[in-house]
Amino acid sequence: MLEEIDLFRLMGNRMRYLTERQSVVARNVANADTPGYQAQDTTPFTFNSALLRTGGMASNAGHAPALTLARTEPGHIGVAPTSAALQSATKNTSTNEKPDGNTVSLEEQMIKSTDIANGFALANAAYTKSLSLMKIAIDPGK
């Protein structure tokens, strides 16, 4: 039921992304001493890619078309849709290569892990607040 509401769908996508990214960071830390291991990261989560994943700000049930960017004035910059923005493919992000070929920086992974924890806290707060607002709308007397 909640997945039909765009905000909850967006927060769910954000939490799934953060879970995937935490898994990648954990794998990097686990392989910090593995010779030749290349540090990985996921592609950044953006609002636009989240809209494209959810089918736009409209339901996918055929009620309305997905939200698309349009160039309405000649001076506006057009945006070409790319499928690469939708993928969560991993890539090498570290530039500090050790003599054994390993590119994992534990400091970078610690910063990423903190960023992920902050992202979870923000998404959880938005999710919780939205649920409480729905409860107020359903039963305003409480």
mmCIF file of C-alpha atoms in Angstrom:
data_model
loop_
_atom_site.group_PDB
_atom_site.id
_atom_site.type_symbol
_atom_site.label_atom_id
_atom_site.label_comp_id
_atom_site.label_asym_id
_atom_site.label_seq_id
_atom_site.Cartn_x
_atom_site.Cartn_y
_atom_site.Cartn_z
ATOM 1 C CA MET A 1 0.000 0.000 0.000
ATOM 2 C CA LEU A 2 2.712 2.511 0.962
ATOM 3 C CA GLU A 3 4.697 1.711 -2.205
ATOM 4 C CA GLU A 4 1.872 3.333 -4.190
ATOM 5 C CA ILE A 5 2.795 6.708 -2.660
ATOM 6 C CA ASP A 6 5.703 8.289 -4.529
ATOM 7 C CA LEU A 7 7.467 9.613 -1.429
ATOM 8 C CA PHE A 8 7.554 6.169 0.174
ATOM 9 C CA ARG A 9 8.712 4.606 -3.088
ATOM 10 C CA LEU A 10 11.481 7.203 -3.336
ATOM 11 C CA MET A 11 12.581 6.622 0.277
ATOM 12 C CA GLY A 12 12.510 2.864 -0.321
ATOM 13 C CA ASN A 13 14.741 3.271 -3.376
ATOM 14 C CA ARG A 14 17.099 5.490 -1.378
ATOM 15 C CA MET A 15 17.354 2.917 1.423
ATOM 16 C CA ARG A 16 17.960 0.091 -1.069
ATOM 17 C CA TYR A 17 20.718 2.167 -2.671
ATOM 18 C CA LEU A 18 22.303 2.863 0.731
ATOM 19 C CA THR A 19 22.151 -0.844 1.597
ATOM 20 C CA GLU A 20 23.891 -1.728 -1.670
ATOM 21 C CA ARG A 21 26.525 0.970 -1.138
ATOM 22 C CA GLN A 22 27.204 -0.202 2.437
ATOM 23 C CA SER A 23 27.732 -3.718 1.085
ATOM 24 C CA VAL A 24 30.280 -2.402 -1.439
ATOM 25 C CA VAL A 25 32.106 -0.407 1.257
ATOM 26 C CA ALA A 26 32.183 -3.467 3.544
ATOM 27 C CA ARG A 27 33.618 -5.545 0.689
ATOM 28 C CA ASN A 28 36.301 -2.888 0.143
ATOM 29 C CA VAL A 29 37.262 -2.917 3.834
ATOM 30 C CA ALA A 30 37.335 -6.721 3.871
ATOM 31 C CA ASN A 31 39.759 -6.671 0.929
ATOM 32 C CA ALA A 32 41.949 -3.813 2.200
ATOM 33 C CA ASP A 33 44.964 -6.155 2.418
ATOM 34 C CA THR A 34 44.266 -8.192 -0.731
ATOM 35 C CA PRO A 35 47.012 -7.573 -3.312
ATOM 36 C CA GLY A 36 45.664 -6.121 -6.551
ATOM 37 C CA TYR A 37 42.154 -5.450 -5.217
ATOM 38 C CA GLN A 38 40.559 -2.371 -6.791
ATOM 39 C CA ALA A 39 38.308 -0.261 -4.540
ATOM 40 C CA GLN A 40 34.709 -0.103 -5.760
ATOM 41 C CA ASP A 41 31.791 2.266 -5.268
ATOM 42 C CA THR A 42 28.259 2.550 -6.608
ATOM 43 C CA THR A 43 27.063 5.242 -8.961
ATOM 44 C CA PRO A 44 25.629 8.173 -6.986
ATOM 45 C CA PHE A 45 21.948 8.181 -6.071
ATOM 46 C CA THR A 46 20.313 11.217 -7.621
ATOM 47 C CA PHE A 47 16.782 12.535 -7.480
ATOM 48 C CA ASN A 48 16.464 12.312 -11.281
ATOM 49 C CA SER A 49 17.565 8.675 -11.421
ATOM 50 C CA ALA A 50 15.186 7.876 -8.561
ATOM 51 C CA LEU A 51 12.316 9.454 -10.495
ATOM 52 C CA LEU A 52 13.209 7.401 -13.540
ATOM 53 C CA ARG A 53 13.373 4.210 -11.447
ATOM 54 C CA THR A 54 9.957 4.843 -9.923
ATOM 55 C CA GLY A 55 8.356 5.772 -13.215
ATOM 56 C CA GLY A 56 8.182 9.446 -12.363
ATOM 57 C CA MET A 57 6.040 11.168 -9.817
ATOM 58 C CA ALA A 58 3.027 9.340 -11.188
ATOM 59 C CA SER A 59 2.024 5.784 -10.486
ATOM 60 C CA ASN A 60 3.108 3.070 -12.901
ATOM 61 C CA ALA A 61 -0.430 1.715 -12.919
ATOM 62 C CA GLY A 62 -1.186 3.602 -16.113
ATOM 63 C CA HIS A 63 -2.951 6.536 -14.478
ATOM 64 C CA ALA A 64 -0.508 9.137 -15.783
ATOM 65 C CA PRO A 65 2.698 9.163 -17.796
ATOM 66 C CA ALA A 66 6.063 9.194 -16.076
ATOM 67 C CA LEU A 67 7.617 12.559 -15.340
ATOM 68 C CA THR A 68 9.968 13.538 -18.141
ATOM 69 C CA LEU A 69 12.132 16.577 -18.595
ATOM 70 C CA ALA A 70 11.085 18.824 -21.455
ATOM 71 C CA ARG A 71 12.736 21.753 -23.189
ATOM 72 C CA THR A 72 9.963 24.362 -23.303
ATOM 73 C CA GLU A 73 12.045 27.407 -24.282
ATOM 74 C CA PRO A 74 14.898 27.703 -26.797
ATOM 75 C CA GLY A 75 17.222 28.996 -24.052
ATOM 76 C CA HIS A 76 16.688 25.943 -21.830
ATOM 77 C CA ILE A 77 19.267 23.200 -21.702
ATOM 78 C CA GLY A 78 17.951 19.873 -22.941
ATOM 79 C CA VAL A 79 18.610 16.653 -21.047
ATOM 80 C CA ALA A 80 19.187 13.409 -22.882
ATOM 81 C CA PRO A 81 18.061 10.344 -20.921
ATOM 82 C CA THR A 82 20.808 7.828 -20.299
ATOM 83 C CA SER A 83 20.387 4.274 -19.174
ATOM 84 C CA ALA A 84 23.815 4.435 -17.505
ATOM 85 C CA ALA A 85 22.342 6.768 -14.877
ATOM 86 C CA LEU A 86 19.911 4.031 -13.884
ATOM 87 C CA GLN A 87 22.512 1.367 -13.301
ATOM 88 C CA SER A 88 24.245 0.829 -9.997
ATOM 89 C CA ALA A 89 27.359 -0.607 -11.580
ATOM 90 C CA THR A 90 30.467 -0.454 -9.466
ATOM 91 C CA LYS A 91 33.580 1.380 -10.510
ATOM 92 C CA ASN A 92 37.078 2.063 -9.249
ATOM 93 C CA THR A 93 37.116 5.338 -7.321
ATOM 94 C CA SER A 94 40.398 5.453 -5.454
ATOM 95 C CA THR A 95 43.542 7.010 -6.909
ATOM 96 C CA ASN A 96 45.979 5.924 -4.188
ATOM 97 C CA GLU A 97 47.463 2.649 -5.337
ATOM 98 C CA LYS A 98 49.697 0.756 -2.904
ATOM 99 C CA PRO A 99 52.824 -1.051 -4.113
ATOM 100 C CA ASP A 100 50.883 -4.351 -4.156
ATOM 101 C CA GLY A 101 48.264 -2.839 -6.521
ATOM 102 C CA ASN A 102 45.541 -2.466 -3.878
ATOM 103 C CA THR A 103 43.609 0.819 -4.120
ATOM 104 C CA VAL A 104 41.516 0.596 -0.918
ATOM 105 C CA SER A 105 41.933 3.577 1.412
ATOM 106 C CA LEU A 106 40.462 2.811 4.828
ATOM 107 C CA GLU A 107 40.062 6.535 5.485
ATOM 108 C CA GLU A 108 37.942 6.944 2.336
ATOM 109 C CA GLN A 109 35.862 3.901 3.269
ATOM 110 C CA MET A 110 35.293 5.309 6.770
ATOM 111 C CA ILE A 111 34.072 8.606 5.289
ATOM 112 C CA LYS A 112 31.761 6.739 2.890
ATOM 113 C CA SER A 113 30.409 4.614 5.734
ATOM 114 C CA THR A 114 29.618 7.737 7.776
ATOM 115 C CA ASP A 115 27.926 9.291 4.736
ATOM 116 C CA ILE A 116 25.830 6.136 4.345
ATOM 117 C CA ALA A 117 24.816 6.192 8.032
ATOM 118 C CA ASN A 118 23.767 9.845 7.692
ATOM 119 C CA GLY A 119 21.785 8.978 4.554
ATOM 120 C CA PHE A 120 19.969 6.181 6.396
ATOM 121 C CA ALA A 121 19.140 8.536 9.270
ATOM 122 C CA LEU A 122 17.755 11.167 6.890
ATOM 123 C CA ALA A 123 15.703 8.676 4.862
ATOM 124 C CA ASN A 124 14.380 7.078 8.049
ATOM 125 C CA ALA A 125 13.414 10.476 9.489
ATOM 126 C CA ALA A 126 11.560 11.419 6.289
ATOM 127 C CA TYR A 127 9.825 8.024 6.223
ATOM 128 C CA THR A 128 8.827 8.253 9.910
ATOM 129 C CA LYS A 129 7.593 11.842 9.607
ATOM 130 C CA SER A 130 5.526 10.974 6.531
ATOM 131 C CA LEU A 131 3.931 8.056 8.374
ATOM 132 C CA SER A 132 3.061 10.274 11.336
ATOM 133 C CA LEU A 133 1.491 12.854 8.989
ATOM 134 C CA MET A 134 -0.590 10.099 7.387
ATOM 135 C CA LYS A 135 -1.752 8.954 10.832
ATOM 136 C CA ILE A 136 -2.785 12.526 11.677
ATOM 137 C CA ALA A 137 -4.713 12.760 8.395
ATOM 138 C CA ILE A 138 -6.492 9.473 9.099
ATOM 139 C CA ASP A 139 -7.329 10.255 12.730
ATOM 140 C CA PRO A 140 -6.927 13.994 13.443
ATOM 141 C CA GLY A 141 -8.223 13.577 17.017
ATOM 142 C CA LYS A 142 -5.034 11.900 18.231
#
